[in-house]
Amino acid sequence: MSLVTCPDCGNMVSTSASVCPKCGRPAVSRVSSGKCPDCGAPLNANGTCTYCRPKPVPVPREAPPKVPNHIVLSVLMTAFCCLPFGIAAVISATQVDALLKSGEYEKARAASDRTKALLIWGFVITLLTYVSYGLMCGSLKKLF
C-alpha cells in the first residue's frame, strides 16, 4: 500500500482507497484504469463516462438580505405609546417576514421602512402629546 497525491486537492491518498477522503474525487488508480468508477464502463478521451450522468455541481445559494422587521418596537409602541400607530406598525412588521419567505426582498425592505416610519411618527406624536399636556397642566396651576 502506497500513497499518491490527489490531483484535485493535493491530499495524500492511499492506493487502496476508492475516493479521496478530502474532496471525494475517485482515486487515481481507478480513473487511470480507463473505467468509470461508478458503473465500470469505458471512459471517453476527456475522462468522462458516457453512461453515467454528470453529477450536478451544487450552486452556492446567496444568503437572503437581512431586513429588520421591528416587531418588538412595534409591540412596545402599541402597549405604551400610541395605539393607532402601534397597531399599524405591528401589521406592517408582520408583512416583512411573509415577504422575505416568498422571496420579495424589495417589498420586504419597503414594508420595513414603512414600519420604521410609523414607529418614528408614533413616538413623535406621543412625545408632543405629553409635552403639550405638561404645558397645559403647568399653565392651569398658575391660574388657580
PDB file of C-alpha atoms in Angstrom:
ATOM      1  CA  MET A   1       0.000   0.000   0.000  1.00  0.00           C
ATOM      2  CA  SER A   2       1.443   3.336  -1.037  1.00  0.00           C
ATOM      3  CA  LEU A   3       0.300   6.931  -1.080  1.00  0.00           C
ATOM      4  CA  VAL A   4      -0.419   9.067  -4.133  1.00  0.00           C
ATOM      5  CA  THR A   5      -1.285  12.751  -4.412  1.00  0.00           C
ATOM      6  CA  CYS A   6      -4.862  13.666  -5.332  1.00  0.00           C
ATOM      7  CA  PRO A   7      -4.741  15.895  -8.449  1.00  0.00           C
ATOM      8  CA  ASP A   8      -7.704  17.999  -7.260  1.00  0.00           C
ATOM      9  CA  CYS A   9      -6.884  18.879  -3.658  1.00  0.00           C
ATOM     10  CA  GLY A  10      -3.250  17.739  -3.201  1.00  0.00           C
ATOM     11  CA  ASN A  11      -4.153  15.441  -0.295  1.00  0.00           C
ATOM     12  CA  MET A  12      -2.187  12.196   0.127  1.00  0.00           C
ATOM     13  CA  VAL A  13      -4.485   9.236  -0.672  1.00  0.00           C
ATOM     14  CA  SER A  14      -3.870   5.530  -0.199  1.00  0.00           C
ATOM     15  CA  THR A  15      -3.806   3.482  -3.395  1.00  0.00           C
ATOM     16  CA  SER A  16      -6.317   1.102  -1.833  1.00  0.00           C
ATOM     17  CA  ALA A  17      -8.837   3.917  -1.273  1.00  0.00           C
ATOM     18  CA  SER A  18     -11.638   4.257  -3.797  1.00  0.00           C
ATOM     19  CA  VAL A  19     -12.057   8.039  -3.363  1.00  0.00           C
ATOM     20  CA  CYS A  20     -10.092  10.920  -1.894  1.00  0.00           C
ATOM     21  CA  PRO A  21     -11.351  11.421   1.681  1.00  0.00           C
ATOM     22  CA  LYS A  22     -10.920  15.203   1.424  1.00  0.00           C
ATOM     23  CA  CYS A  23     -12.554  16.114  -1.896  1.00  0.00           C
ATOM     24  CA  GLY A  24     -14.361  12.908  -2.980  1.00  0.00           C
ATOM     25  CA  ARG A  25     -12.576  12.531  -6.322  1.00  0.00           C
ATOM     26  CA  PRO A  26     -12.280   8.902  -7.498  1.00  0.00           C
ATOM     27  CA  ALA A  27      -8.855   7.504  -6.755  1.00  0.00           C
ATOM     28  CA  VAL A  28      -6.212   7.948  -9.444  1.00  0.00           C
ATOM     29  CA  SER A  29      -5.709   4.194  -9.785  1.00  0.00           C
ATOM     30  CA  ARG A  30      -9.382   3.646 -10.628  1.00  0.00           C
ATOM     31  CA  VAL A  31      -9.598   6.516 -13.134  1.00  0.00           C
ATOM     32  CA  SER A  32      -6.295   5.612 -14.725  1.00  0.00           C
ATOM     33  CA  SER A  33      -7.669   2.143 -15.487  1.00  0.00           C
ATOM     34  CA  GLY A  34      -9.894   3.781 -18.113  1.00  0.00           C
ATOM     35  CA  LYS A  35     -13.122   2.620 -16.487  1.00  0.00           C
ATOM     36  CA  CYS A  36     -15.812   4.652 -14.773  1.00  0.00           C
ATOM     37  CA  PRO A  37     -15.521   4.276 -11.018  1.00  0.00           C
ATOM     38  CA  ASP A  38     -19.333   4.284 -10.679  1.00  0.00           C
ATOM     39  CA  CYS A  39     -20.522   1.887 -13.379  1.00  0.00           C
ATOM     40  CA  GLY A  40     -17.326   0.322 -14.807  1.00  0.00           C
ATOM     41  CA  ALA A  41     -17.982   1.491 -18.388  1.00  0.00           C
ATOM     42  CA  PRO A  42     -15.040   2.724 -20.505  1.00  0.00           C
ATOM     43  CA  LEU A  43     -14.242   6.430 -20.185  1.00  0.00           C
ATOM     44  CA  ASN A  44     -14.169   8.947 -23.063  1.00  0.00           C
ATOM     45  CA  ALA A  45     -10.987  10.651 -24.181  1.00  0.00           C
ATOM     46  CA  ASN A  46     -11.724  13.527 -21.808  1.00  0.00           C
ATOM     47  CA  GLY A  47     -12.108  11.124 -18.856  1.00  0.00           C
ATOM     48  CA  THR A  48     -15.898  11.214 -18.522  1.00  0.00           C
ATOM     49  CA  CYS A  49     -18.358   8.368 -18.652  1.00  0.00           C
ATOM     50  CA  THR A  50     -20.899   8.284 -21.482  1.00  0.00           C
ATOM     51  CA  TYR A  51     -23.431   6.258 -19.484  1.00  0.00           C
ATOM     52  CA  CYS A  52     -23.399   7.981 -16.115  1.00  0.00           C
ATOM     53  CA  ARG A  53     -24.995  11.366 -15.856  1.00  0.00           C
ATOM     54  CA  PRO A  54     -22.592  14.055 -14.790  1.00  0.00           C
ATOM     55  CA  LYS A  55     -23.009  14.738 -11.109  1.00  0.00           C
ATOM     56  CA  PRO A  56     -24.686  18.087 -10.532  1.00  0.00           C
ATOM     57  CA  VAL A  57     -22.424  20.717  -9.118  1.00  0.00           C
ATOM     58  CA  PRO A  58     -24.133  22.387  -6.174  1.00  0.00           C
ATOM     59  CA  VAL A  59     -24.674  26.058  -6.845  1.00  0.00           C
ATOM     60  CA  PRO A  60     -23.923  28.102  -3.766  1.00  0.00           C
ATOM     61  CA  ARG A  61     -27.045  29.969  -2.753  1.00  0.00           C
ATOM     62  CA  GLU A  62     -26.693  33.570  -1.864  1.00  0.00           C
ATOM     63  CA  ALA A  63     -27.911  34.344   1.627  1.00  0.00           C
ATOM     64  CA  PRO A  64     -31.069  36.438   1.623  1.00  0.00           C
ATOM     65  CA  PRO A  65     -30.554  40.019   2.708  1.00  0.00           C
ATOM     66  CA  LYS A  66     -31.265  40.805   6.328  1.00  0.00           C
ATOM     67  CA  VAL A  67     -34.277  43.061   6.620  1.00  0.00           C
ATOM     68  CA  PRO A  68     -35.297  44.135  10.133  1.00  0.00           C
ATOM     69  CA  ASN A  69     -38.977  43.723  10.914  1.00  0.00           C
ATOM     70  CA  HIS A  70     -39.090  45.991  14.034  1.00  0.00           C
ATOM     71  CA  ILE A  71     -41.737  43.770  15.646  1.00  0.00           C
ATOM     72  CA  VAL A  72     -40.511  44.305  19.228  1.00  0.00           C
ATOM     73  CA  LEU A  73     -40.585  48.081  18.923  1.00  0.00           C
ATOM     74  CA  SER A  74     -43.995  47.877  17.262  1.00  0.00           C
ATOM     75  CA  VAL A  75     -45.456  45.889  20.160  1.00  0.00           C
ATOM     76  CA  LEU A  76     -43.893  48.269  22.683  1.00  0.00           C
ATOM     77  CA  MET A  77     -45.307  51.224  20.766  1.00  0.00           C
ATOM     78  CA  THR A  78     -48.753  49.626  20.864  1.00  0.00           C
ATOM     79  CA  ALA A  79     -48.560  48.868  24.580  1.00  0.00           C
ATOM     80  CA  PHE A  80     -47.008  52.054  25.917  1.00  0.00           C
ATOM     81  CA  CYS A  81     -47.213  54.923  23.445  1.00  0.00           C
ATOM     82  CA  CYS A  82     -49.616  55.411  20.608  1.00  0.00           C
ATOM     83  CA  LEU A  83     -52.165  52.692  19.946  1.00  0.00           C
ATOM     84  CA  PRO A  84     -53.153  53.595  16.337  1.00  0.00           C
ATOM     85  CA  PHE A  85     -49.579  53.918  15.087  1.00  0.00           C
ATOM     86  CA  GLY A  86     -48.559  50.848  17.100  1.00  0.00           C
ATOM     87  CA  ILE A  87     -51.230  48.637  15.537  1.00  0.00           C
ATOM     88  CA  ALA A  88     -50.328  49.826  12.042  1.00  0.00           C
ATOM     89  CA  ALA A  89     -46.633  49.181  12.794  1.00  0.00           C
ATOM     90  CA  VAL A  90     -47.370  45.636  14.055  1.00  0.00           C
ATOM     91  CA  ILE A  91     -49.326  44.838  10.884  1.00  0.00           C
ATOM     92  CA  SER A  92     -46.557  46.225   8.704  1.00  0.00           C
ATOM     93  CA  ALA A  93     -43.877  44.374  10.707  1.00  0.00           C
ATOM     94  CA  THR A  94     -45.601  41.017  10.244  1.00  0.00           C
ATOM     95  CA  GLN A  95     -45.702  41.588   6.494  1.00  0.00           C
ATOM     96  CA  VAL A  96     -41.889  41.851   6.387  1.00  0.00           C
ATOM     97  CA  ASP A  97     -41.339  38.202   7.354  1.00  0.00           C
ATOM     98  CA  ALA A  98     -44.012  36.943   4.976  1.00  0.00           C
ATOM     99  CA  LEU A  99     -42.488  38.878   2.092  1.00  0.00           C
ATOM    100  CA  LEU A 100     -38.989  37.608   2.906  1.00  0.00           C
ATOM    101  CA  LYS A 101     -40.214  33.997   2.894  1.00  0.00           C
ATOM    102  CA  SER A 102     -41.799  34.496  -0.514  1.00  0.00           C
ATOM    103  CA  GLY A 103     -38.562  35.989  -1.884  1.00  0.00           C
ATOM    104  CA  GLU A 104     -39.882  39.505  -2.463  1.00  0.00           C
ATOM    105  CA  TYR A 105     -36.921  41.337  -0.948  1.00  0.00           C
ATOM    106  CA  GLU A 106     -37.707  44.797  -2.324  1.00  0.00           C
ATOM    107  CA  LYS A 107     -41.250  44.707  -0.978  1.00  0.00           C
ATOM    108  CA  ALA A 108     -39.925  43.441   2.361  1.00  0.00           C
ATOM    109  CA  ARG A 109     -37.476  46.355   2.513  1.00  0.00           C
ATOM    110  CA  ALA A 110     -40.329  48.779   1.727  1.00  0.00           C
ATOM    111  CA  ALA A 111     -42.509  47.239   4.477  1.00  0.00           C
ATOM    112  CA  SER A 112     -39.601  47.521   6.928  1.00  0.00           C
ATOM    113  CA  ASP A 113     -39.107  51.175   6.026  1.00  0.00           C
ATOM    114  CA  ARG A 114     -42.849  51.802   6.404  1.00  0.00           C
ATOM    115  CA  THR A 115     -42.771  50.166   9.856  1.00  0.00           C
ATOM    116  CA  LYS A 116     -39.827  52.323  10.881  1.00  0.00           C
ATOM    117  CA  ALA A 117     -41.625  55.474   9.705  1.00  0.00           C
ATOM    118  CA  LEU A 118     -44.767  54.511  11.643  1.00  0.00           C
ATOM    119  CA  LEU A 119     -42.682  53.968  14.772  1.00  0.00           C
ATOM    120  CA  ILE A 120     -40.975  57.340  14.428  1.00  0.00           C
ATOM    121  CA  TRP A 121     -44.254  59.181  13.797  1.00  0.00           C
ATOM    122  CA  GLY A 122     -45.948  57.404  16.696  1.00  0.00           C
ATOM    123  CA  PHE A 123     -43.099  58.302  19.050  1.00  0.00           C
ATOM    124  CA  VAL A 124     -43.072  61.952  17.922  1.00  0.00           C
ATOM    125  CA  ILE A 125     -46.849  62.326  18.299  1.00  0.00           C
ATOM    126  CA  THR A 126     -46.735  60.684  21.739  1.00  0.00           C
ATOM    127  CA  LEU A 127     -43.905  62.967  22.806  1.00  0.00           C
ATOM    128  CA  LEU A 128     -45.738  66.066  21.550  1.00  0.00           C
ATOM    129  CA  THR A 129     -48.905  64.953  23.326  1.00  0.00           C
ATOM    130  CA  TYR A 130     -47.103  64.514  26.646  1.00  0.00           C
ATOM    131  CA  VAL A 131     -45.257  67.823  26.294  1.00  0.00           C
ATOM    132  CA  SER A 132     -48.425  69.757  25.414  1.00  0.00           C
ATOM    133  CA  TYR A 133     -50.302  68.064  28.268  1.00  0.00           C
ATOM    134  CA  GLY A 134     -47.499  69.001  30.660  1.00  0.00           C
ATOM    135  CA  LEU A 135     -47.534  72.584  29.473  1.00  0.00           C
ATOM    136  CA  MET A 136     -51.291  72.743  29.772  1.00  0.00           C
ATOM    137  CA  CYS A 137     -51.273  71.375  33.300  1.00  0.00           C
ATOM    138  CA  GLY A 138     -48.455  73.733  34.277  1.00  0.00           C
ATOM    139  CA  SER A 139     -50.298  76.763  32.951  1.00  0.00           C
ATOM    140  CA  LEU A 140     -53.546  75.717  34.676  1.00  0.00           C
ATOM    141  CA  LYS A 141     -51.758  75.504  38.031  1.00  0.00           C
ATOM    142  CA  LYS A 142     -50.582  79.098  37.625  1.00  0.00           C
ATOM    143  CA  LEU A 143     -54.138  80.266  37.028  1.00  0.00           C
ATOM    144  CA  PHE A 144     -55.559  78.668  40.149  1.00  0.00           C
TER     145      PHE A 144
END
